[in-house]
PDB file of C-alpha atoms in Angstrom:
ATOM      1  CA  MET F   1      82.245  60.698  88.264  1.00 46.00           C
ATOM      2  CA  GLN F   2      83.140  63.033  91.095  1.00 44.00           C
ATOM      3  CA  VAL F   3      86.402  64.739  91.300  1.00 44.00           C
ATOM      4  CA  LEU F   4      87.741  65.550  94.718  1.00 43.00           C
ATOM      5  CA  LYS F   5      90.887  67.636  95.468  1.00 44.00           C
ATOM      6  CA  HIS F   6      93.287  65.658  97.881  1.00 40.00           C
ATOM      7  CA  PRO F   7      96.038  67.514  99.922  1.00 40.00           C
ATOM      8  CA  ILE F   8      98.466  64.872  98.916  1.00 38.00           C
ATOM      9  CA  LEU F   9      97.031  62.786  96.071  1.00 39.00           C
ATOM     10  CA  GLY F  10      95.840  65.716  94.132  1.00 45.00           C
ATOM     11  CA  ALA F  11      92.837  65.285  92.113  1.00 43.00           C
ATOM     12  CA  VAL F  12      91.113  61.794  92.670  1.00 42.00           C
ATOM     13  CA  ALA F  13      87.972  60.424  90.823  1.00 41.00           C
ATOM     14  CA  MET F  14      85.860  58.769  93.435  1.00 40.00           C
ATOM     15  CA  PRO F  15      83.828  55.815  92.821  1.00 41.00           C
ATOM     16  CA  SER F  16      80.748  56.383  91.019  1.00 41.00           C
ATOM     17  CA  ARG F  17      77.620  54.321  90.175  1.00 40.00           C
ATOM     18  CA  THR F  18      75.911  54.540  86.817  1.00 41.00           C
ATOM     19  CA  ILE F  19      72.433  53.969  87.032  1.00 40.00           C
ATOM     20  CA  ALA F  20      70.979  51.918  84.267  1.00 43.00           C
ATOM     21  CA  PRO F  21      67.430  52.333  83.394  1.00 44.00           C
ATOM     22  CA  SER F  22      65.185  50.989  86.169  1.00 45.00           C
ATOM     23  CA  SER F  23      62.691  48.027  85.501  1.00 43.00           C
ATOM     24  CA  LYS F  24      60.371  49.739  87.808  1.00 45.00           C
ATOM     25  CA  LYS F  25      59.387  52.193  84.646  1.00 69.00           C
ATOM     26  CA  ILE F  26      58.259  48.925  82.617  1.00 84.00           C
ATOM     27  CA  THR F  27      54.994  48.070  84.535  1.00 81.00           C
ATOM     28  CA  ALA F  28      52.570  45.203  83.891  1.00 81.00           C
ATOM     29  CA  GLN F  29      50.841  47.208  81.534  1.00 86.00           C
ATOM     30  CA  ALA F  30      53.717  46.849  79.137  1.00 93.00           C
ATOM     31  CA  LEU F  31      52.455  43.265  78.552  1.00 95.00           C
ATOM     32  CA  ILE F  32      49.701  44.788  76.286  1.00 95.00           C
ATOM     33  CA  LEU F  33      52.231  46.161  74.127  1.00 96.00           C
ATOM     34  CA  PHE F  34      54.239  43.183  74.018  1.00 97.00           C
ATOM     35  CA  LEU F  35      51.486  40.658  73.277  1.00 97.00           C
ATOM     36  CA  VAL F  36      50.106  42.843  70.419  1.00 97.00           C
ATOM     37  CA  VAL F  37      53.296  43.317  68.802  1.00 97.00           C
ATOM     38  CA  THR F  38      54.337  39.685  69.370  1.00 98.00           C
ATOM     39  CA  PHE F  39      51.013  38.142  67.899  1.00 98.00           C
ATOM     40  CA  LEU F  40      50.367  40.832  65.266  1.00 97.00           C
ATOM     41  CA  ILE F  41      53.741  40.013  63.623  1.00 97.00           C
ATOM     42  CA  THR F  42      53.349  36.329  63.748  1.00 96.00           C
ATOM     43  CA  TRP F  43      49.664  35.905  63.262  1.00 96.00           C
ATOM     44  CA  GLY F  44      49.770  38.594  60.413  1.00 95.00           C
ATOM     45  CA  LEU F  45      52.574  36.954  58.525  1.00 94.00           C
ATOM     46  CA  ILE F  46      51.455  33.402  58.904  1.00 93.00           C
ATOM     47  CA  GLY F  47      47.863  34.751  58.415  1.00 92.00           C
ATOM     48  CA  ILE F  48      48.490  35.678  54.853  1.00 93.00           C
ATOM     49  CA  TYR F  49      49.654  32.206  54.012  1.00 91.00           C
ATOM     50  CA  VAL F  50      46.454  30.689  55.854  1.00 90.00           C
ATOM     51  CA  PHE F  51      43.617  32.655  54.454  1.00 91.00           C
ATOM     52  CA  ALA F  52      45.367  33.529  51.009  1.00 91.00           C
ATOM     53  CA  PRO F  53      47.692  30.860  50.334  1.00 88.00           C
ATOM     54  CA  GLU F  54      48.041  31.207  46.510  1.00 90.00           C
ATOM     55  CA  MET F  55      48.222  35.053  46.456  1.00 93.00           C
ATOM     56  CA  ALA F  56      50.817  34.872  49.103  1.00 90.00           C
ATOM     57  CA  ALA F  57      53.075  32.170  47.508  1.00 90.00           C
ATOM     58  CA  ALA F  58      52.932  34.339  44.217  1.00 91.00           C
ATOM     59  CA  THR F  59      53.853  37.188  45.825  1.00 91.00           C
ATOM     60  CA  PHE F  60      56.219  36.234  48.746  1.00 91.00           C
ATOM     61  CA  GLY F  61      57.053  32.853  47.696  1.00 90.00           C
ATOM     62  CA  GLU F  62      56.226  29.401  49.053  1.00 88.00           C
ATOM     63  CA  ILE F  63      56.591  29.535  52.815  1.00 84.00           C
ATOM     64  CA  SER F  64      59.076  27.109  54.592  1.00 80.00           C
ATOM     65  CA  GLY F  65      61.121  27.089  57.502  1.00 76.00           C
ATOM     66  CA  SER F  66      63.974  29.033  55.745  1.00 81.00           C
ATOM     67  CA  HIS F  67      61.710  31.817  54.312  1.00 86.00           C
ATOM     68  CA  PRO F  68      62.429  35.268  55.895  1.00 91.00           C
ATOM     69  CA  PHE F  69      58.561  35.551  57.047  1.00 91.00           C
ATOM     70  CA  PHE F  70      59.146  32.330  59.026  1.00 89.00           C
ATOM     71  CA  PHE F  71      62.323  33.847  60.702  1.00 92.00           C
ATOM     72  CA  LEU F  72      60.304  36.996  61.391  1.00 95.00           C
ATOM     73  CA  ALA F  73      57.349  35.186  62.673  1.00 94.00           C
ATOM     74  CA  THR F  74      59.315  33.172  65.102  1.00 94.00           C
ATOM     75  CA  TRP F  75      61.431  36.238  66.387  1.00 96.00           C
ATOM     76  CA  SER F  76      58.507  38.248  66.886  1.00 97.00           C
ATOM     77  CA  PRO F  77      58.628  37.857  70.886  1.00 98.00           C
ATOM     78  CA  ALA F  78      62.111  39.278  70.712  1.00 98.00           C
ATOM     79  CA  ILE F  79      61.150  42.175  68.608  1.00 97.00           C
ATOM     80  CA  ALA F  80      58.234  42.873  70.717  1.00 97.00           C
ATOM     81  CA  ALA F  81      60.554  42.666  73.632  1.00 97.00           C
ATOM     82  CA  PHE F  82      62.949  45.576  72.382  1.00 96.00           C
ATOM     83  CA  VAL F  83      60.131  47.494  71.148  1.00 96.00           C
ATOM     84  CA  VAL F  84      58.952  47.493  75.194  1.00 95.00           C
ATOM     85  CA  VAL F  85      62.469  48.158  76.431  1.00 95.00           C
ATOM     86  CA  PHE F  86      63.229  50.685  73.801  1.00 93.00           C
ATOM     87  CA  PHE F  87      59.620  52.627  74.413  1.00 91.00           C
ATOM     88  CA  HIS F  88      60.016  52.545  78.401  1.00 89.00           C
ATOM     89  CA  SER F  89      63.774  53.143  78.462  1.00 87.00           C
ATOM     90  CA  GLY F  90      65.180  54.790  75.497  1.00 88.00           C
ATOM     91  CA  ALA F  91      68.270  54.199  73.632  1.00 85.00           C
ATOM     92  CA  SER F  92      70.093  52.867  76.638  1.00 85.00           C
ATOM     93  CA  GLY F  93      67.867  50.217  77.780  1.00 89.00           C
ATOM     94  CA  PRO F  94      68.317  47.618  75.019  1.00 91.00           C
ATOM     95  CA  ARG F  95      72.446  47.459  76.057  1.00 91.00           C
ATOM     96  CA  ALA F  96      71.419  46.851  79.767  1.00 91.00           C
ATOM     97  CA  PHE F  97      68.833  44.414  78.652  1.00 94.00           C
ATOM     98  CA  PHE F  98      71.485  42.500  76.694  1.00 93.00           C
ATOM     99  CA  SER F  99      73.848  42.089  79.765  1.00 94.00           C
ATOM    100  CA  ARG F 100      71.331  39.455  81.028  1.00 95.00           C
ATOM    101  CA  LEU F 101      72.930  37.267  78.338  1.00 95.00           C
ATOM    102  CA  LEU F 102      76.074  37.482  80.497  1.00 94.00           C
ATOM    103  CA  LEU F 103      74.341  35.747  83.593  1.00 94.00           C
ATOM    104  CA  TRP F 104      76.377  32.413  82.975  1.00 94.00           C
ATOM    105  CA  ARG F 105      76.381  31.392  86.682  1.00 94.00           C
ATOM    106  CA  CYS F 106      74.345  28.154  86.957  1.00 95.00           C
ATOM    107  CA  SER F 107      73.959  25.461  89.722  1.00 95.00           C
ATOM    108  CA  TRP F 108      75.757  22.236  88.316  1.00 96.00           C
ATOM    109  CA  GLY F 109      72.171  20.598  88.912  1.00 96.00           C
ATOM    110  CA  TRP F 110      70.383  22.764  86.605  1.00 97.00           C
ATOM    111  CA  ALA F 111      73.407  22.817  83.958  1.00 97.00           C
ATOM    112  CA  ALA F 112      73.352  19.084  84.037  1.00 97.00           C
ATOM    113  CA  PHE F 113      69.328  19.178  83.614  1.00 97.00           C
ATOM    114  CA  ILE F 114      69.811  21.276  80.323  1.00 97.00           C
ATOM    115  CA  LEU F 115      72.985  19.723  79.082  1.00 96.00           C
ATOM    116  CA  LEU F 116      72.438  15.998  79.804  1.00 97.00           C
ATOM    117  CA  PHE F 117      68.982  15.151  81.146  1.00 97.00           C
ATOM    118  CA  LEU F 118      67.010  16.822  78.306  1.00 97.00           C
ATOM    119  CA  PRO F 119      68.692  14.799  75.695  1.00 97.00           C
ATOM    120  CA  LEU F 120      68.380  11.757  77.570  1.00 97.00           C
ATOM    121  CA  VAL F 121      64.614  12.657  77.607  1.00 97.00           C
ATOM    122  CA  PHE F 122      64.457  12.302  74.067  1.00 97.00           C
ATOM    123  CA  VAL F 123      66.681   9.352  73.642  1.00 97.00           C
ATOM    124  CA  THR F 124      64.596   7.341  76.093  1.00 97.00           C
ATOM    125  CA  GLY F 125      61.136   8.221  74.534  1.00 97.00           C
ATOM    126  CA  SER F 126      62.583   7.305  71.309  1.00 97.00           C
ATOM    127  CA  LEU F 127      63.671   3.928  72.542  1.00 97.00           C
ATOM    128  CA  ILE F 128      60.284   3.394  74.220  1.00 96.00           C
ATOM    129  CA  LYS F 129      58.451   3.734  70.779  1.00 94.00           C
ATOM    130  CA  GLY F 130      61.033   1.660  68.992  1.00 95.00           C
ATOM    131  CA  GLY F 131      63.064   4.373  67.429  1.00 95.00           C
ATOM    132  CA  PRO F 132      66.789   5.278  66.997  1.00 95.00           C
ATOM    133  CA  ILE F 133      69.148   6.555  69.839  1.00 95.00           C
ATOM    134  CA  LEU F 134      69.839   9.363  67.460  1.00 94.00           C
ATOM    135  CA  THR F 135      68.252  10.988  64.341  1.00 94.00           C
ATOM    136  CA  PRO F 136      69.653   9.005  61.466  1.00 93.00           C
ATOM    137  CA  LEU F 137      72.369  11.194  59.418  1.00 90.00           C
ATOM    138  CA  PRO F 138      71.565  11.924  55.820  1.00 89.00           C
ATOM    139  CA  PRO F 139      73.681  10.559  52.797  1.00 88.00           C
ATOM    140  CA  GLU F 140      75.565  13.771  53.016  1.00 88.00           C
ATOM    141  CA  GLY F 141      76.731  13.196  56.463  1.00 86.00           C
ATOM    142  CA  ALA F 142      76.936  15.134  59.628  1.00 89.00           C
ATOM    143  CA  GLY F 143      77.381  18.524  57.829  1.00 90.00           C
ATOM    144  CA  PRO F 144      73.881  19.221  57.199  1.00 90.00           C
ATOM    145  CA  MET F 145      72.746  18.430  60.471  1.00 91.00           C
ATOM    146  CA  VAL F 146      75.458  20.711  62.262  1.00 93.00           C
ATOM    147  CA  ALA F 147      74.353  23.443  59.932  1.00 92.00           C
ATOM    148  CA  VAL F 148      70.926  23.282  60.838  1.00 90.00           C
ATOM    149  CA  LEU F 149      71.800  22.916  64.428  1.00 92.00           C
ATOM    150  CA  PHE F 150      73.286  26.236  64.384  1.00 91.00           C
ATOM    151  CA  MET F 151      70.214  27.725  62.231  1.00 89.00           C
ATOM    152  CA  MET F 152      68.212  26.528  64.987  1.00 90.00           C
ATOM    153  CA  LEU F 153      70.227  28.827  67.283  1.00 90.00           C
ATOM    154  CA  LEU F 154      68.977  31.703  65.398  1.00 89.00           C
ATOM    155  CA  LEU F 155      65.493  30.640  65.761  1.00 90.00           C
ATOM    156  CA  GLY F 156      63.810  29.181  69.007  1.00 91.00           C
ATOM    157  CA  PRO F 157      66.277  30.562  71.408  1.00 96.00           C
ATOM    158  CA  VAL F 158      65.654  34.157  70.113  1.00 97.00           C
ATOM    159  CA  GLU F 159      62.286  34.027  71.352  1.00 97.00           C
ATOM    160  CA  GLU F 160      63.581  33.915  74.944  1.00 98.00           C
ATOM    161  CA  PHE F 161      64.370  37.714  74.728  1.00 98.00           C
ATOM    162  CA  GLY F 162      60.412  37.929  74.909  1.00 98.00           C
ATOM    163  CA  TRP F 163      59.221  35.043  77.084  1.00 98.00           C
ATOM    164  CA  ARG F 164      61.799  35.252  79.508  1.00 97.00           C
ATOM    165  CA  GLY F 165      63.245  38.421  79.172  1.00 97.00           C
ATOM    166  CA  VAL F 166      60.200  40.542  79.160  1.00 97.00           C
ATOM    167  CA  MET F 167      57.223  38.462  79.999  1.00 97.00           C
ATOM    168  CA  GLN F 168      58.385  36.434  82.886  1.00 97.00           C
ATOM    169  CA  PRO F 169      59.645  39.193  85.141  1.00 96.00           C
ATOM    170  CA  LEU F 170      56.697  41.489  84.474  1.00 96.00           C
ATOM    171  CA  LEU F 171      54.338  38.752  85.364  1.00 96.00           C
ATOM    172  CA  GLN F 172      56.434  37.876  88.720  1.00 96.00           C
ATOM    173  CA  HIS F 173      55.785  41.370  89.835  1.00 91.00           C
ATOM    174  CA  HIS F 174      52.105  40.253  90.635  1.00 92.00           C
ATOM    175  CA  MET F 175      51.934  36.384  90.789  1.00 96.00           C
ATOM    176  CA  ALA F 176      53.985  33.396  91.879  1.00 97.00           C
ATOM    177  CA  PRO F 177      56.487  31.804  89.599  1.00 98.00           C
ATOM    178  CA  ILE F 178      54.292  28.706  88.856  1.00 98.00           C
ATOM    179  CA  TRP F 179      51.391  30.910  87.679  1.00 98.00           C
ATOM    180  CA  ALA F 180      53.770  33.069  85.585  1.00 98.00           C
ATOM    181  CA  GLY F 181      54.993  29.911  83.984  1.00 98.00           C
ATOM    182  CA  LEU F 182      51.559  28.579  83.241  1.00 98.00           C
ATOM    183  CA  VAL F 183      50.441  31.697  81.571  1.00 98.00           C
ATOM    184  CA  ILE F 184      53.556  32.123  79.614  1.00 98.00           C
ATOM    185  CA  GLY F 185      53.256  28.523  78.473  1.00 98.00           C
ATOM    186  CA  ALA F 186      49.405  28.842  77.506  1.00 98.00           C
ATOM    187  CA  THR F 187      50.410  32.265  75.705  1.00 98.00           C
ATOM    188  CA  TRP F 188      53.305  30.455  73.644  1.00 97.00           C
ATOM    189  CA  GLY F 189      51.351  27.367  72.867  1.00 96.00           C
ATOM    190  CA  PHE F 190      48.559  29.449  71.595  1.00 96.00           C
ATOM    191  CA  TRP F 191      50.809  31.914  69.621  1.00 97.00           C
ATOM    192  CA  HIS F 192      51.942  28.551  67.697  1.00 94.00           C
ATOM    193  CA  LEU F 193      48.584  27.913  66.391  1.00 93.00           C
ATOM    194  CA  PRO F 194      48.597  29.489  62.939  1.00 90.00           C
ATOM    195  CA  ALA F 195      51.711  27.281  62.090  1.00 88.00           C
ATOM    196  CA  PHE F 196      49.558  24.088  62.340  1.00 89.00           C
ATOM    197  CA  PHE F 197      47.567  25.290  59.375  1.00 86.00           C
ATOM    198  CA  LEU F 198      50.611  25.439  57.015  1.00 81.00           C
ATOM    199  CA  SER F 199      51.383  22.358  55.098  1.00 69.00           C
ATOM    200  CA  SER F 200      54.622  23.233  54.449  1.00 63.00           C
ATOM    201  CA  THR F 201      55.870  23.344  58.001  1.00 67.00           C
ATOM    202  CA  VAL F 202      56.786  20.484  60.462  1.00 70.00           C
ATOM    203  CA  TYR F 203      53.742  21.548  62.765  1.00 73.00           C
ATOM    204  CA  ALA F 204      51.212  20.284  59.823  1.00 67.00           C
ATOM    205  CA  ASP F 205      52.194  16.848  60.916  1.00 73.00           C
ATOM    206  CA  TRP F 206      51.891  17.374  64.728  1.00 80.00           C
ATOM    207  CA  ASN F 207      48.702  17.461  66.883  1.00 87.00           C
ATOM    208  CA  PHE F 208      48.208  20.870  68.490  1.00 91.00           C
ATOM    209  CA  LEU F 209      46.810  19.445  71.914  1.00 93.00           C
ATOM    210  CA  PRO F 210      49.778  17.587  73.138  1.00 91.00           C
ATOM    211  CA  PHE F 211      51.962  20.259  71.634  1.00 93.00           C
ATOM    212  CA  PHE F 212      50.180  23.004  73.857  1.00 96.00           C
ATOM    213  CA  ILE F 213      50.468  20.920  76.748  1.00 96.00           C
ATOM    214  CA  GLY F 214      54.169  20.410  75.898  1.00 95.00           C
ATOM    215  CA  ASN F 215      54.550  24.159  75.792  1.00 97.00           C
ATOM    216  CA  VAL F 216      52.988  24.655  79.366  1.00 98.00           C
ATOM    217  CA  THR F 217      55.134  21.981  80.752  1.00 98.00           C
ATOM    218  CA  LEU F 218      58.331  23.487  79.346  1.00 97.00           C
ATOM    219  CA  ALA F 219      57.632  26.982  80.407  1.00 98.00           C
ATOM    220  CA  VAL F 220      56.957  25.850  83.839  1.00 98.00           C
ATOM    221  CA  LEU F 221      60.228  23.543  83.794  1.00 98.00           C
ATOM    222  CA  VAL F 222      62.404  26.532  82.800  1.00 98.00           C
ATOM    223  CA  THR F 223      60.825  28.899  85.332  1.00 98.00           C
ATOM    224  CA  PRO F 224      63.006  27.874  88.626  1.00 97.00           C
ATOM    225  CA  ILE F 225      66.252  27.808  86.078  1.00 97.00           C
ATOM    226  CA  PHE F 226      65.240  31.413  85.192  1.00 97.00           C
ATOM    227  CA  ASN F 227      64.810  32.690  88.767  1.00 97.00           C
ATOM    228  CA  SER F 228      67.769  30.633  90.335  1.00 96.00           C
ATOM    229  CA  THR F 229      70.182  32.205  87.810  1.00 96.00           C
ATOM    230  CA  GLN F 230      68.916  35.757  88.601  1.00 94.00           C
ATOM    231  CA  GLY F 231      66.979  36.372  85.379  1.00 96.00           C
ATOM    232  CA  SER F 232      69.796  35.047  82.827  1.00 97.00           C
ATOM    233  CA  LEU F 233      68.672  34.714  79.290  1.00 97.00           C
ATOM    234  CA  LEU F 234      71.585  32.509  78.431  1.00 97.00           C
ATOM    235  CA  TRP F 235      70.257  29.341  80.139  1.00 97.00           C
ATOM    236  CA  PRO F 236      66.702  29.778  78.897  1.00 97.00           C
ATOM    237  CA  MET F 237      68.119  29.911  75.324  1.00 98.00           C
ATOM    238  CA  LEU F 238      70.279  26.853  75.905  1.00 97.00           C
ATOM    239  CA  PHE F 239      67.146  25.080  77.388  1.00 98.00           C
ATOM    240  CA  HIS F 240      65.249  26.218  74.226  1.00 97.00           C
ATOM    241  CA  TRP F 241      68.186  25.011  71.796  1.00 96.00           C
ATOM    242  CA  GLN F 242      68.088  21.538  73.281  1.00 96.00           C
ATOM    243  CA  LEU F 243      64.297  21.172  72.564  1.00 95.00           C
ATOM    244  CA  ILE F 244      64.919  21.693  68.802  1.00 93.00           C
ATOM    245  CA  ASN F 245      68.323  20.062  68.410  1.00 94.00           C
ATOM    246  CA  PRO F 246      68.227  18.088  65.260  1.00 93.00           C
ATOM    247  CA  PHE F 247      70.384  15.497  66.469  1.00 95.00           C
ATOM    248  CA  TRP F 248      67.902  14.342  69.051  1.00 96.00           C
ATOM    249  CA  PRO F 249      65.321  11.533  67.843  1.00 95.00           C
ATOM    250  CA  ASP F 250      61.505  11.926  67.299  1.00 92.00           C
ATOM    251  CA  ALA F 251      60.313  10.819  70.681  1.00 94.00           C
ATOM    252  CA  GLN F 252      56.520  12.090  70.554  1.00 91.00           C
ATOM    253  CA  PRO F 253      54.409  11.516  72.519  1.00 92.00           C
ATOM    254  CA  TRP F 254      56.770  10.044  75.099  1.00 95.00           C
ATOM    255  CA  ASP F 255      58.894  13.119  75.629  1.00 95.00           C
ATOM    256  CA  THR F 256      55.988  15.199  76.575  1.00 95.00           C
ATOM    257  CA  ILE F 257      54.715  12.297  78.795  1.00 96.00           C
ATOM    258  CA  ILE F 258      58.262  12.249  80.676  1.00 97.00           C
ATOM    259  CA  LEU F 259      58.409  15.923  80.742  1.00 97.00           C
ATOM    260  CA  VAL F 260      55.011  16.379  82.361  1.00 97.00           C
ATOM    261  CA  ALA F 261      56.126  13.943  85.171  1.00 97.00           C
ATOM    262  CA  VAL F 262      59.512  15.602  85.541  1.00 97.00           C
ATOM    263  CA  ALA F 263      57.502  18.800  85.713  1.00 98.00           C
ATOM    264  CA  VAL F 264      55.662  17.571  88.642  1.00 97.00           C
ATOM    265  CA  VAL F 265      58.681  16.429  90.597  1.00 97.00           C
ATOM    266  CA  VAL F 266      60.506  19.860  89.849  1.00 97.00           C
ATOM    267  CA  VAL F 267      57.496  21.961  91.180  1.00 97.00           C
ATOM    268  CA  TRP F 268      57.132  19.721  94.217  1.00 97.00           C
ATOM    269  CA  TRP F 269      60.748  19.776  94.982  1.00 96.00           C
ATOM    270  CA  ASN F 270      61.016  23.787  94.548  1.00 96.00           C
ATOM    271  CA  TYR F 271      57.724  24.362  96.059  1.00 95.00           C
ATOM    272  CA  GLY F 272      59.090  26.825  98.570  1.00 93.00           C
ATOM    273  CA  THR F 273      60.291  29.138  95.371  1.00 95.00           C
ATOM    274  CA  MET F 274      57.402  28.476  92.926  1.00 97.00           C
ATOM    275  CA  PHE F 275      54.517  29.275  94.990  1.00 97.00           C
ATOM    276  CA  THR F 276      55.857  32.446  96.418  1.00 95.00           C
ATOM    277  CA  ARG F 277      57.395  35.486  94.873  1.00 93.00           C
ATOM    278  CA  ASP F 278      60.228  35.725  97.304  1.00 90.00           C
ATOM    279  CA  GLY F 279      63.416  35.724  95.144  1.00 89.00           C
ATOM    280  CA  ALA F 280      61.315  35.673  91.695  1.00 95.00           C
ATOM    281  CA  VAL F 281      63.097  37.892  89.167  1.00 95.00           C
ATOM    282  CA  THR F 282      61.114  40.927  88.660  1.00 93.00           C
ATOM    283  CA  GLU F 283      63.587  43.252  86.457  1.00 91.00           C
ATOM    284  CA  VAL F 284      63.512  43.315  82.755  1.00 94.00           C
ATOM    285  CA  ILE F 285      66.374  45.589  83.013  1.00 91.00           C
ATOM    286  CA  PRO F 286      69.020  45.073  85.660  1.00 81.00           C
ATOM    287  CA  ALA F 287      68.683  47.965  88.063  1.00 72.00           C
ATOM    288  CA  GLU F 288      71.941  49.425  88.228  1.00 57.00           C
ATOM    289  CA  ARG F 289      75.656  48.350  87.474  1.00 46.00           C
ATOM    290  CA  ALA F 290      78.658  49.518  89.618  1.00 36.00           C
ATOM    291  CA  PHE F 291      81.884  50.602  88.236  1.00 34.00           C
ATOM    292  CA  ALA F 292      85.410  50.532  89.768  1.00 37.00           C
ATOM    293  CA  PRO F 293      87.166  53.960  90.939  1.00 39.00           C
ATOM    294  CA  ARG F 294      89.515  55.244  88.655  1.00 39.00           C
ATOM    295  CA  THR F 295      92.149  57.816  89.610  1.00 39.00           C
ATOM    296  CA  ALA F 296      92.194  61.124  87.595  1.00 39.00           C
ATOM    297  CA  LYS F 297      95.243  62.077  85.496  1.00 37.00           C
TER     298      LYS F 297
END
């Protein structure tokens, strides 16, 4: 803050701009650190249960969706993201990085897509295969489902600190959003692979190839939302939360088929922004924040 003497007003604090750590310091080379930390945590923790299940169960307990290792494995992209931000920008970096959670402005079209259309995809897919409109409630009622819903908020959506928080902007420094989305989707799908070898998780009953295709499709779909909201982390997190909402019925494989068709339309409709880097978000950390002037006392 710069203070100047004014002949009438006295000491006046002039407007100042506090420069936050610049994302330009975080180069594409940081992707190596991000991916190493992400895969090392997830594949390391889950790998113990894949290659030495009896020893792992006896030492750490049976793996499940509520096991601490499962949470850590799921949070690894977020952990890696904060490692990258702290390593390149110091202690002030994470706070500025967190500010992207406050970017709440979104067009009504994308908001409706996330809040209304995505649930409709699951309902439609379920009805096509002769399933229910919503997941049947357990004998205990809606309470356990609501509890799971909020528990899910602490799982999948947290990944977005990594995928959209770090990986997407760094990739868009060098490639068009469509290619960044495809790369992230393939990475995201491959990252899940060890979970398919765990008999105690939901992945054991799924087929990896449709799941992989679904991951790529979803990463492409969320890309124009991410860029149109100027790098918001809030809306990708809501997008992710809808995908794992326990109230939406099992719609496989029709949900994937429908979303692939929708992704083709979305890419075509947003062709001008998906195949060019013009307007693509490339900042991991917001470059600067402005503060209003204050009068010194």
